[in-house]
Coordinates of C-alpha atoms in Angstrom, one line a residue:
M957 CA -32.2 -51.8 -33.4
S958 CA -32.3 -49.2 -36.2
P959 CA -29.8 -49.9 -38.9
V960 CA -29.5 -46.2 -39.4
D961 CA -28.4 -45.7 -35.8
A962 CA -26.1 -48.6 -35.9
R963 CA -24.4 -47.2 -39.0
A964 CA -24.2 -43.8 -37.3
L965 CA -22.5 -45.3 -34.2
A966 CA -20.2 -47.4 -36.4
S967 CA -19.1 -44.3 -38.4
W968 CA -18.4 -42.5 -35.1
L969 CA -16.4 -45.4 -33.7
A970 CA -14.3 -45.4 -36.9
T971 CA -13.4 -41.7 -36.5
V972 CA -12.3 -41.5 -32.9
D973 CA -8.8 -42.3 -31.8
D974 CA -7.6 -45.5 -30.2
D975 CA -7.5 -44.1 -26.6
V976 CA -11.2 -43.1 -26.8
L977 CA -12.1 -46.5 -28.2
T978 CA -10.1 -48.3 -25.5
T979 CA -11.8 -46.3 -22.8
L980 CA -15.2 -47.0 -24.2
L981 CA -14.6 -50.8 -24.5
R982 CA -13.3 -50.9 -20.9
R983 CA -16.1 -48.9 -19.5
R984 CA -18.7 -50.9 -21.3
R985 CA -16.9 -54.1 -20.0
V986 CA -16.6 -55.6 -23.4
S987 CA -14.8 -58.9 -23.4
T988 CA -11.3 -58.8 -24.7
D989 CA -12.2 -62.0 -26.6
A990 CA -14.9 -60.3 -28.6
T991 CA -14.9 -61.6 -32.2
W992 CA -16.0 -58.4 -33.9
A993 CA -14.7 -58.2 -37.4
D994 CA -15.4 -54.5 -38.0
F995 CA -17.0 -51.4 -36.5
F996 CA -20.4 -52.5 -37.8
D997 CA -20.1 -55.6 -35.6
A998 CA -19.1 -53.3 -32.7
A999 CA -22.0 -50.9 -33.2
E1000 CA -24.6 -53.7 -33.3
A1001 CA -23.2 -55.3 -30.2
L1002 CA -23.0 -52.1 -28.2
L1003 CA -26.6 -51.2 -29.1
D1004 CA -27.9 -54.7 -28.3
P1005 CA -30.5 -54.5 -25.5
A1006 CA -28.6 -56.9 -23.3
A1007 CA -25.4 -54.8 -23.7
V1008 CA -27.3 -51.6 -22.9
A1009 CA -28.8 -53.2 -19.8
K1010 CA -25.3 -54.3 -18.8
A1011 CA -24.0 -50.8 -19.1
A1012 CA -26.8 -49.1 -17.1
P1013 CA -25.5 -50.0 -13.6
L1014 CA -22.2 -48.3 -14.5
L1015 CA -23.8 -44.9 -15.0
S1016 CA -23.6 -42.3 -12.3
R1017 CA -26.7 -40.5 -11.2
P1018 CA -26.2 -37.4 -13.5
L1019 CA -25.9 -39.7 -16.5
V1020 CA -29.0 -41.7 -15.6
E1021 CA -31.0 -38.5 -15.1
A1022 CA -29.8 -37.2 -18.5
M1023 CA -30.7 -40.4 -20.3
D1024 CA -34.1 -40.5 -18.5
D1025 CA -34.9 -37.0 -19.6
A1026 CA -33.7 -37.5 -23.2
V1027 CA -35.6 -40.9 -23.7
S1028 CA -38.8 -39.7 -22.1
S1029 CA -39.0 -36.5 -24.1
D1030 CA -37.4 -37.8 -27.4
A1031 CA -35.0 -34.9 -27.1
A1032 CA -31.2 -34.5 -27.2
V1033 CA -29.1 -34.5 -24.1
P1034 CA -28.0 -30.8 -23.6
P1035 CA -24.4 -30.0 -24.4
G1036 CA -22.1 -30.6 -21.5
T1037 CA -20.3 -33.2 -19.5
A1038 CA -23.3 -35.6 -19.4
R1039 CA -23.6 -35.6 -23.2
D1040 CA -19.9 -36.1 -23.7
D1041 CA -19.8 -39.0 -21.2
L1042 CA -22.8 -40.7 -22.8
M1043 CA -21.4 -40.2 -26.3
H1044 CA -18.2 -41.8 -25.2
L1045 CA -20.1 -44.7 -23.8
G1046 CA -21.8 -45.3 -27.2
L1047 CA -25.3 -44.5 -25.9
V1048 CA -26.0 -41.1 -27.6
S1049 CA -24.9 -39.6 -30.9
P1050 CA -22.6 -36.6 -31.1
D1051 CA -25.7 -34.4 -31.4
G1052 CA -27.0 -35.8 -28.1
L1053 CA -29.8 -38.0 -29.4
P1054 CA -30.0 -41.4 -27.8
Y1055 CA -29.5 -44.2 -30.4
A1056 CA -32.8 -45.9 -31.1
G1057 CA -31.5 -49.3 -29.8
A1058 CA -30.2 -47.7 -26.6
A1059 CA -33.4 -45.7 -26.0
S1060 CA -35.6 -48.8 -26.5
A1061 CA -33.6 -50.9 -24.1
W1062 CA -33.4 -48.0 -21.6
R1063 CA -37.2 -48.0 -21.2
D1064 CA -37.1 -51.7 -20.1
I1065 CA -34.3 -51.4 -17.5
S1066 CA -35.5 -52.2 -13.9
R1067 CA -35.2 -49.5 -11.3
P1068 CA -34.1 -50.9 -7.9
G1069 CA -35.2 -49.2 -4.8
V1070 CA -32.6 -47.1 -2.9
P1071 CA -32.5 -47.8 0.9
T1072 CA -31.7 -45.0 3.4
P1073 CA -28.2 -45.5 4.8
A1074 CA -28.1 -46.7 8.4
D1075 CA -26.0 -43.8 9.6
A1076 CA -28.0 -41.0 8.0
E1077 CA -28.9 -39.5 11.4
A1078 CA -25.8 -40.5 13.4
P1079 CA -24.4 -37.8 15.7
P1080 CA -21.0 -36.4 15.1
E1081 CA -17.9 -37.7 17.0
D1082 CA -15.1 -35.7 18.5
D1083 CA -11.5 -36.0 17.4
A1084 CA -10.4 -37.9 20.5
Q1085 CA -12.8 -40.7 19.6
L1086 CA -11.7 -40.7 16.0
A1087 CA -8.0 -40.7 17.0
E1088 CA -8.6 -43.8 19.2
R1089 CA -10.3 -45.5 16.3
A1090 CA -7.5 -44.5 14.0
F1091 CA -4.9 -46.0 16.3
T1092 CA -6.9 -49.3 16.7
A1093 CA -7.3 -49.6 12.9
L1094 CA -3.6 -48.9 12.3
S1095 CA -2.7 -51.7 14.8
S1096 CA -5.2 -54.1 13.3
L1097 CA -4.0 -53.6 9.7
A1098 CA -0.3 -53.8 10.8
D1099 CA -1.1 -57.1 12.6
V1100 CA -3.0 -58.5 9.6
L1101 CA -0.1 -57.6 7.2
S1102 CA 2.4 -59.1 9.6
L1103 CA 0.5 -62.4 9.8
T1104 CA -0.1 -62.5 6.1
Q1105 CA 3.5 -62.0 5.0
P1106 CA 4.7 -65.5 5.9
A1107 CA 1.3 -67.2 5.4
P1108 CA -0.9 -65.6 2.7
L1109 CA -4.7 -65.5 3.2
G1110 CA -6.8 -67.9 1.3
R1111 CA -9.6 -66.6 -1.0
T1112 CA -12.8 -68.5 -1.7
G1113 CA -14.2 -68.8 -5.2
A1114 CA -16.5 -65.9 -4.4
G1115 CA -13.6 -63.7 -3.5
T1116 CA -14.1 -63.7 0.2
L1117 CA -11.8 -64.7 3.0
G1118 CA -11.6 -68.4 3.9
A1119 CA -13.1 -69.5 7.2
G1120 CA -9.8 -70.9 8.5
D1121 CA -7.9 -67.6 7.9
R1122 CA -10.7 -65.6 9.3
R1123 CA -10.5 -67.6 12.5
R1124 CA -6.7 -67.3 12.5
L1125 CA -6.7 -63.5 12.4
I1126 CA -9.3 -63.3 15.2
E1127 CA -7.6 -65.8 17.4
A1128 CA -4.3 -63.9 16.9
G1129 CA -5.9 -60.8 18.2
A1130 CA -5.4 -58.9 15.0
V1131 CA -9.1 -58.0 14.7
A1132 CA -12.0 -58.2 17.1
D1133 CA -14.6 -60.0 15.0
A1134 CA -15.5 -61.4 11.6
A1135 CA -17.1 -58.1 10.4
T1136 CA -14.0 -56.1 11.2
V1137 CA -11.8 -58.7 9.4
D1138 CA -13.6 -57.9 6.1
L1139 CA -13.3 -54.2 6.6
V1140 CA -9.6 -54.3 7.4
I1141 CA -8.8 -56.5 4.4
G1142 CA -10.9 -54.2 2.2
I1143 CA -8.8 -51.2 3.4
G1144 CA -5.6 -53.2 2.7
L1145 CA -6.8 -54.0 -0.8
D1146 CA -8.1 -50.5 -1.7
A1147 CA -4.8 -49.0 -0.4
G1148 CA -2.7 -51.4 -2.4
L1149 CA -1.1 -53.1 0.7
L1150 CA -2.7 -56.4 -0.2
G1151 CA -2.9 -58.0 -3.6
A1152 CA -4.7 -61.0 -5.1
V1153 CA -2.5 -63.8 -6.5
D1154 CA -4.4 -66.8 -7.8
R1155 CA -6.5 -67.9 -4.8
E1156 CA -4.6 -66.0 -2.2
W1157 CA -4.2 -62.5 -0.8
R1158 CA -0.6 -61.5 -0.3
V1159 CA 1.1 -58.5 1.2
T1160 CA 2.4 -56.3 -1.7
T1161 CA 5.9 -54.9 -1.9
E1162 CA 4.3 -51.5 -0.9
G1163 CA 2.6 -53.2 2.1
S1164 CA 5.9 -54.7 3.2
A1165 CA 7.5 -51.2 3.2
W1166 CA 4.4 -49.7 4.9
L1167 CA 5.0 -51.9 7.9
L1168 CA 8.3 -50.1 8.6
R1169 CA 6.9 -46.6 8.5
G1170 CA 5.7 -44.5 11.4
S1171 CA 2.1 -44.4 12.5
V1172 CA 1.4 -40.9 10.9
D1173 CA 2.9 -41.9 7.6
R1174 CA 1.0 -45.2 7.6
W1175 CA -2.3 -43.5 8.3
A1176 CA -1.9 -40.6 5.9
E1177 CA -0.7 -42.8 2.9
T1178 CA -3.5 -45.3 3.4
A1179 CA -6.1 -42.5 3.6
S1180 CA -4.8 -40.9 0.4
H1181 CA -4.9 -44.3 -1.4
L1182 CA -8.5 -44.9 -0.1
R1183 CA -9.6 -41.6 -1.5
D1184 CA -7.9 -42.3 -4.9
A1185 CA -9.6 -45.7 -5.0
L1186 CA -13.1 -44.2 -4.7
P1187 CA -15.5 -44.8 -7.6
A1188 CA -15.7 -41.9 -10.0
A1189 CA -19.3 -41.0 -9.1
V1190 CA -18.5 -40.2 -5.5
R1191 CA -15.3 -38.2 -6.3
A1192 CA -15.7 -34.4 -6.3
A1193 CA -14.4 -32.2 -9.1
G1194 CA -11.5 -30.8 -7.0
G1195 CA -10.1 -34.3 -6.1
G1196 CA -12.0 -34.8 -2.9
W1197 CA -15.2 -36.7 -2.3
E1198 CA -19.0 -36.1 -2.3
P1199 CA -20.8 -36.1 1.1
P1200 CA -20.8 -39.7 2.3
E1201 CA -24.5 -39.6 3.3
Q1202 CA -25.2 -39.3 -0.5
W1203 CA -22.9 -42.1 -1.7
H1204 CA -25.7 -44.6 -1.8
L1205 CA -27.4 -42.5 -4.6
A1206 CA -24.3 -42.5 -6.8
Y1207 CA -25.2 -45.4 -9.1
P1208 CA -29.1 -45.6 -9.1
L1209 CA -29.3 -48.5 -11.6
D1210 CA -26.8 -50.8 -9.8
P1211 CA -28.6 -53.1 -7.4
Q1212 CA -25.3 -54.0 -5.7
W1213 CA -24.2 -50.4 -5.2
P1214 CA -26.1 -49.6 -1.9
A1215 CA -24.4 -52.5 -0.1
R1216 CA -21.0 -51.5 -1.6
S1217 CA -21.4 -47.9 -0.7
E1218 CA -22.3 -48.9 2.9
R1219 CA -19.1 -51.1 3.0
L1220 CA -17.0 -48.1 1.8
R1221 CA -18.4 -45.8 4.5
A1222 CA -17.8 -48.5 7.1
Q1223 CA -14.2 -48.8 6.0
W1224 CA -13.8 -45.0 6.1
R1225 CA -15.3 -44.8 9.5
L1226 CA -13.0 -47.6 10.8
W1227 CA -10.0 -45.8 9.4
A1228 CA -11.3 -42.6 11.1
I1229 CA -11.3 -40.5 7.9
I1230 CA -14.9 -39.7 8.7
D1231 CA -17.0 -40.0 11.8
A1232 CA -20.4 -41.8 12.0
S1233 CA -22.2 -38.7 10.6
G1234 CA -19.9 -38.5 7.6
R1235 CA -17.9 -35.4 8.9
P1236 CA -14.2 -35.7 8.1
A1237 CA -11.8 -35.7 11.0
T1238 CA -9.9 -32.5 11.7
W1239 CA -6.7 -33.9 10.1
A1240 CA -8.7 -35.1 7.0
T1241 CA -10.5 -31.8 6.3
A1242 CA -8.1 -30.8 3.5
L1243 CA -8.1 -34.4 2.2
A1244 CA -11.9 -34.1 1.7
T1245 CA -11.4 -31.2 -0.8
G1246 CA -8.5 -32.7 -2.7
G1247 CA -5.6 -31.7 -0.4
A1248 CA -3.3 -33.6 1.8
V1249 CA -3.6 -35.0 5.4
D1250 CA -2.7 -32.6 8.1
R1251 CA 0.0 -34.7 9.6
T1252 CA 0.7 -32.3 12.4
A1253 CA -2.9 -32.4 13.7
L1254 CA -2.9 -36.2 13.3
Q1255 CA 0.4 -36.5 15.3
Q1256 CA -1.1 -34.4 18.1
H1257 CA -4.0 -36.8 18.5
L1258 CA -2.2 -40.1 18.1
P1259 CA -0.1 -41.6 21.0
G1260 CA 3.6 -41.0 20.6
E1261 CA 5.8 -43.9 19.6
V1262 CA 8.5 -45.2 22.0
D1263 CA 11.8 -46.9 21.3
R1264 CA 12.3 -48.6 24.7
I1265 CA 10.7 -51.6 26.5
F1266 CA 10.8 -53.2 29.9
L1267 CA 12.2 -56.8 29.9
Q1268 CA 11.0 -58.9 32.8
N1269 CA 12.2 -62.1 34.5
D1270 CA 9.1 -64.0 33.5
L1271 CA 10.2 -63.8 29.8
T1272 CA 7.8 -61.0 28.9
A1273 CA 8.4 -57.5 27.5
I1274 CA 6.2 -54.5 28.1
A1275 CA 6.2 -51.6 25.7
P1276 CA 5.0 -48.4 27.6
G1277 CA 3.5 -47.1 24.3
P1278 CA 3.3 -47.9 20.6
L1279 CA 6.7 -49.2 19.6
E1280 CA 8.5 -47.7 16.6
P1281 CA 7.5 -49.9 13.7
A1282 CA 11.1 -51.2 12.9
I1283 CA 11.6 -52.2 16.6
D1284 CA 8.1 -53.8 16.8
A1285 CA 8.8 -55.8 13.6
R1286 CA 12.1 -57.2 14.9
L1287 CA 10.8 -57.9 18.4
R1288 CA 7.9 -59.9 17.0
R1289 CA 10.3 -62.2 15.2
A1290 CA 11.5 -63.4 18.6
A1291 CA 8.4 -63.0 20.8
R1292 CA 4.7 -63.5 20.6
R1293 CA 2.6 -60.4 21.0
E1294 CA 0.1 -61.2 23.8
S1295 CA -1.9 -57.9 24.1
R1296 CA -2.4 -55.1 21.7
A1297 CA -3.0 -51.6 23.1
Q1298 CA -1.1 -48.5 23.6
A1299 CA 1.0 -50.5 26.1
S1300 CA 1.6 -53.9 24.6
T1301 CA 3.0 -57.2 26.1
Y1302 CA 5.2 -59.6 24.3
R1303 CA 6.3 -63.1 25.5
F1304 CA 9.5 -64.9 24.7
S1305 CA 9.7 -68.7 24.6
A1306 CA 12.1 -71.4 23.5
E1307 CA 9.9 -71.9 20.4
S1308 CA 9.6 -68.2 19.5
I1309 CA 13.4 -67.6 19.9
G1310 CA 14.1 -70.8 17.9
A1311 CA 11.8 -69.6 15.1
A1312 CA 13.7 -66.2 15.1
L1313 CA 17.0 -68.0 14.8
A1314 CA 15.7 -70.2 12.1
A1315 CA 14.5 -67.1 10.2
G1316 CA 18.0 -65.6 10.2
E1317 CA 18.4 -64.0 13.6
D1318 CA 21.7 -64.5 15.4
A1319 CA 21.6 -65.2 19.2
A1320 CA 24.4 -62.7 19.9
S1321 CA 22.9 -59.9 17.8
L1322 CA 19.5 -60.5 19.2
A1323 CA 20.8 -60.2 22.7
E1324 CA 22.6 -57.0 21.7
F1325 CA 19.3 -55.6 20.2
L1326 CA 17.3 -56.4 23.3
T1327 CA 19.9 -54.9 25.6
A1328 CA 19.9 -51.7 23.5
I1329 CA 16.1 -51.2 23.7
S1330 CA 15.6 -52.4 27.3
L1331 CA 15.1 -50.0 30.2
T1332 CA 15.8 -52.9 32.6
G1333 CA 18.8 -54.6 31.0
L1334 CA 18.7 -58.2 29.8
P1335 CA 17.2 -60.5 32.6
Q1336 CA 19.2 -63.6 33.4
P1337 CA 16.3 -66.0 32.5
L1338 CA 16.0 -64.4 29.0
A1339 CA 19.8 -64.5 28.5
Y1340 CA 19.8 -68.2 29.4
E1341 CA 17.0 -68.9 27.0
L1342 CA 18.9 -67.2 24.2
E1343 CA 22.0 -69.2 25.0
R1344 CA 20.1 -72.5 25.1
A1345 CA 18.4 -71.7 21.8
A1346 CA 21.7 -70.9 20.2
Q1347 CA 23.1 -74.3 21.3
R1348 CA 20.1 -76.1 19.9
Q1349 CA 20.0 -74.2 16.7
G1350 CA 21.3 -75.9 13.6
R1351 CA 21.2 -79.4 15.0
L1352 CA 19.2 -80.1 11.8
R1353 CA 20.4 -78.8 8.5
V1354 CA 18.5 -78.5 5.3
G1355 CA 20.2 -78.1 1.9
S1356 CA 20.7 -79.6 -1.5
D1357 CA 23.0 -82.5 -2.4
A1358 CA 25.1 -82.7 -5.5
T1359 CA 22.2 -84.0 -7.6
G1360 CA 19.9 -81.1 -6.5
R1361 CA 17.8 -83.2 -4.2
T1362 CA 16.8 -81.8 -0.8
Q1363 CA 18.6 -83.4 2.1
V1364 CA 18.3 -83.2 5.9
T1365 CA 21.4 -83.9 8.0
A1366 CA 21.9 -83.8 11.8
S1367 CA 24.6 -83.5 14.3
D1368 CA 22.9 -86.2 16.3
P1369 CA 21.9 -89.1 14.0
S1370 CA 19.1 -90.1 16.3
A1371 CA 17.3 -86.9 15.5
L1372 CA 16.8 -88.2 12.0
D1373 CA 14.9 -91.2 13.4
T1374 CA 12.6 -88.8 15.1
L1375 CA 11.9 -86.9 11.9
A1376 CA 11.3 -90.1 9.9
V1377 CA 8.5 -91.2 12.2
D1378 CA 6.9 -87.8 12.8
Q1379 CA 3.4 -88.1 11.2
A1380 CA 3.1 -84.3 10.9
L1381 CA 6.0 -84.4 8.5
R1382 CA 4.6 -87.1 6.2
P1383 CA 3.8 -84.6 3.4
L1384 CA 7.5 -84.1 3.0
G1385 CA 8.1 -87.7 2.0
L1386 CA 11.3 -88.0 4.0
V1387 CA 13.3 -91.2 3.2
R1388 CA 16.4 -92.5 5.0
D1389 CA 19.5 -92.5 2.8
G1390 CA 22.5 -93.4 4.9
D1391 CA 23.3 -90.6 7.4
R1392 CA 20.7 -88.3 5.9
L1393 CA 17.0 -87.9 4.9
I1394 CA 16.1 -87.0 1.4
S1395 CA 12.9 -85.4 0.1
R1396 CA 11.4 -84.5 -3.2
S1397 CA 10.1 -81.2 -1.7
S1398 CA 12.0 -78.0 -2.1
V1399 CA 14.5 -76.8 0.5
D1400 CA 12.2 -74.0 1.5
A1401 CA 9.2 -76.3 2.0
V1402 CA 11.3 -78.7 4.1
F1403 CA 12.9 -76.0 6.1
W1404 CA 9.7 -74.1 7.0
M1405 CA 7.8 -77.3 7.9
L1406 CA 10.5 -78.4 10.2
S1407 CA 10.7 -74.9 11.7
D1408 CA 6.9 -74.7 12.2
A1409 CA 7.1 -78.1 14.0
R1410 CA 9.6 -76.5 16.4
Y1411 CA 12.7 -78.4 15.3
P1412 CA 16.1 -76.6 15.7
V1413 CA 16.8 -76.3 11.9
A1414 CA 19.0 -74.2 9.8
A1415 CA 19.2 -73.8 6.0
V1416 CA 22.6 -74.2 4.4
D1417 CA 24.1 -73.6 1.0
P1418 CA 26.0 -76.3 -1.0
D1419 CA 29.2 -75.5 1.0
G1420 CA 27.4 -76.0 4.3
V1421 CA 27.3 -72.2 5.1
V1422 CA 24.1 -71.2 7.0
R1423 CA 21.9 -69.0 4.8
V1424 CA 18.7 -66.9 5.6
L1425 CA 15.5 -67.9 3.9
D1426 CA 12.9 -65.1 3.5
R1427 CA 9.5 -66.6 4.2
A1428 CA 7.5 -63.5 3.0
R1429 CA 5.5 -64.3 -0.2
L1430 CA 4.8 -60.9 -1.6
A1431 CA 2.5 -59.7 -4.4
D1432 CA 3.5 -56.9 -6.8
S1433 CA 2.2 -53.5 -5.8
P1434 CA -0.5 -52.1 -8.2
E1435 CA 0.7 -49.6 -10.7
R1436 CA -1.1 -46.3 -9.9
G1437 CA -2.1 -44.0 -12.8
D1438 CA -0.8 -46.3 -15.5
A1439 CA -2.8 -47.9 -18.3
N1440 CA -5.2 -50.6 -17.4
D1441 CA -3.8 -54.1 -17.8
D1442 CA -6.6 -55.0 -20.2
D1443 CA -5.7 -52.3 -22.7
A1444 CA -3.4 -54.5 -24.7
P1445 CA -6.1 -57.1 -25.8
Y1446 CA -8.4 -54.1 -26.6
R1447 CA -5.6 -52.7 -28.9
L1448 CA -5.6 -56.0 -30.8
L1449 CA -9.4 -55.8 -31.2
I1450 CA -9.2 -52.2 -32.4
D1451 CA -6.4 -52.9 -34.9
R1452 CA -8.5 -55.7 -36.3
M1453 CA -11.5 -53.4 -36.8
R1454 CA -9.4 -50.7 -38.3
R1455 CA -7.9 -53.0 -40.8
A1456 CA -11.4 -54.0 -42.0
H1457 CA -12.4 -50.4 -42.4
S1458 CA -11.4 -47.8 -44.9
S1459 CA -13.2 -44.8 -46.3
D1460 CA -13.3 -46.4 -49.7
D1461 CA -15.2 -49.5 -48.8
A1462 CA -17.1 -48.5 -45.6
D1463 CA -20.3 -47.4 -47.4
A1464 CA -20.3 -50.6 -49.5
A1465 CA -19.7 -52.8 -46.5
W1466 CA -22.5 -51.1 -44.5
L1467 CA -24.9 -51.4 -47.5
G1468 CA -24.2 -55.1 -47.6
R1469 CA -24.9 -55.4 -43.9
E1470 CA -28.2 -53.5 -44.3
L1471 CA -29.3 -55.8 -47.2
E1472 CA -28.4 -58.9 -45.2
Q1473 CA -30.5 -57.7 -42.2
A1474 CA -33.4 -56.9 -44.5
V1475 CA -33.3 -60.4 -46.0
K1476 CA -33.2 -62.1 -42.6
A1477 CA -36.2 -60.1 -41.5
R1478 CA -37.9 -60.3 -44.9
A1479 CA -38.3 -56.5 -44.4
V1480 CA -39.7 -54.1 -46.9
I1481 CA -37.0 -51.7 -48.1
E1482 CA -36.7 -48.9 -50.6
V1483 CA -33.5 -49.3 -52.7
S1484 CA -32.1 -46.7 -55.1
V1485 CA -30.5 -48.3 -58.2
R1486 CA -28.1 -46.6 -60.6
L1487 CA -29.2 -47.5 -64.2
P1488 CA -26.8 -47.9 -67.1
D1489 CA -27.7 -44.4 -68.4
G1490 CA -26.5 -42.9 -65.1
T1491 CA -29.9 -42.1 -63.7
T1492 CA -31.3 -43.7 -60.5
R1493 CA -34.6 -45.4 -59.9
D1494 CA -36.2 -46.4 -56.6
F1495 CA -37.8 -49.7 -56.0
V1496 CA -39.9 -50.8 -52.9
L1497 CA -39.1 -54.5 -52.4
E1498 CA -39.9 -57.2 -49.8
A1499 CA -36.3 -58.6 -49.6
T1500 CA -36.3 -62.3 -50.1
G1501 CA -32.7 -63.3 -50.9
L1502 CA -29.1 -62.2 -51.3
G1503 CA -26.4 -64.1 -53.1
G1504 CA -24.1 -64.1 -56.1
G1505 CA -23.8 -60.3 -55.9
R1506 CA -27.6 -59.9 -56.4
L1507 CA -30.6 -58.9 -54.3
R1508 CA -33.9 -60.6 -54.8
G1509 CA -37.2 -59.2 -53.7
R1510 CA -40.9 -58.8 -54.6
D1511 CA -41.7 -55.5 -56.1
R1512 CA -44.6 -54.0 -54.1
A1513 CA -45.7 -51.7 -56.9
S1514 CA -45.9 -54.4 -59.7
D1515 CA -46.1 -57.5 -57.6
V1516 CA -43.3 -59.2 -59.6
E1517 CA -40.0 -60.8 -58.5
R1518 CA -37.0 -58.5 -59.2
T1519 CA -33.3 -59.3 -59.1
L1520 CA -31.0 -56.3 -58.7
P1521 CA -27.2 -56.3 -58.9
V1522 CA -25.8 -55.2 -55.5
S1523 CA -23.1 -53.2 -57.3
S1524 CA -25.8 -51.0 -58.8
I1525 CA -27.6 -50.3 -55.5
V1526 CA -26.8 -46.8 -54.3
S1527 CA -28.7 -46.9 -50.9
A1528 CA -31.3 -48.8 -49.0
R1529 CA -33.6 -47.9 -46.2
L1530 CA -36.5 -49.6 -44.3
V1531 CA -39.9 -48.5 -45.3

């Protein structure tokens, strides 16, 4: 690395504002724990070959081509967007010339091969096919979010879905196979409907609200978020996107990018934004150029939502079309969805109704709700099941005692004996204490474990009044368009470097850095020294030592050891 270039980069870093510096540090993926003391440390680190190699995969194809041309021809990058971007990444100087350290490292960067995308020659699809796929994807994502609200999905250390939750989603009918699971979760994450919390994926507050919106709104909002989440290199200038068949070329030095771009295209095909050939759906044509979804065209192709169902004597409900989301959400609290299509089937049972009552439903209001949406009235078997569930509900009560401990009481004392010997409840550590059981677990944990075990349980407050527990464990929705969460630590780093830098001592500090490097390398340098009479004299020395405010070196011209006061040295350069 050339000290001259490092000094030039350090000087530029010191002159730009904090926002430019923050963007550079974030784009170069500098650790927020960097121990840089000043801009000279920053320049040396940014021009280190390993740092340049780390930055290379982040460059889009136009930037890679610009660097290739400049390095191969030892010329400046022409004025324009590419030069500005490379300058703001700390790879070229303001006049467009690559810094020597960056150019040297650039020549050694490996060039991975770029495979041809699998769908390059795929035939186009008509809007009817795309609409069917859009409806299926909407249903899958809604099912995944509904299943994730009460029971977050587990993430492995590699950031993938755990095998148990993958199997759970497939067995519940939310998705068809393992590959589709990953695509649906990827859509949920990119759209901000799912968020990572520790080792879990949870539904975000935005995702919870999404579940109550209509199909057209769901699809349009998700598609817009997916477009906004695209990497910069595949976004078009007008706010749309580049042709999907060229996405795999966007980051030519990133060996992981071809697989990621293929995943993105698969997600977009699944959501029916584009067809297999990359052509946008009719309702997404304006979206592709930076506009909005054509909701009218989308509505014409999606099946209409219904607000009525057929209740049958066998404790099933049949929806003759896609149910309005709010109705579907409430119905699924009391019934298990058995089939997922434009006409769906739901099945009631003592367990499903009991779970709904435990989650806060009231038997009378639930009967009123079902009667209001039924085209066939409320069948006598279902009315009986609701009445029986209401009678059983609350036989067990979970709350806190006067000391704050969780207690379980029962209308029938023998029920407590059953709980005490139930091996499935051992994690709760239930202990008999007179006419109750006590546990060190929280009220929520005890309540939901009893509910999942199909016991007729209710949660109560200290006064014995039944209260509703919300099982949903939500993540915060991502902030769109705000500063990156990592900006604050970068600000601390920038403040530290600015405090160490001032126009008065910058030259002296850099001179000291150059002399230290020369001594470490035992380099031959030419130093200009200001003599007592005000004149300057140049010496060519092999630098051998630096300490006590003096530079020691062997004079190449007279072959004698010289000791020069650092305070008198005006400049130094490698020979």
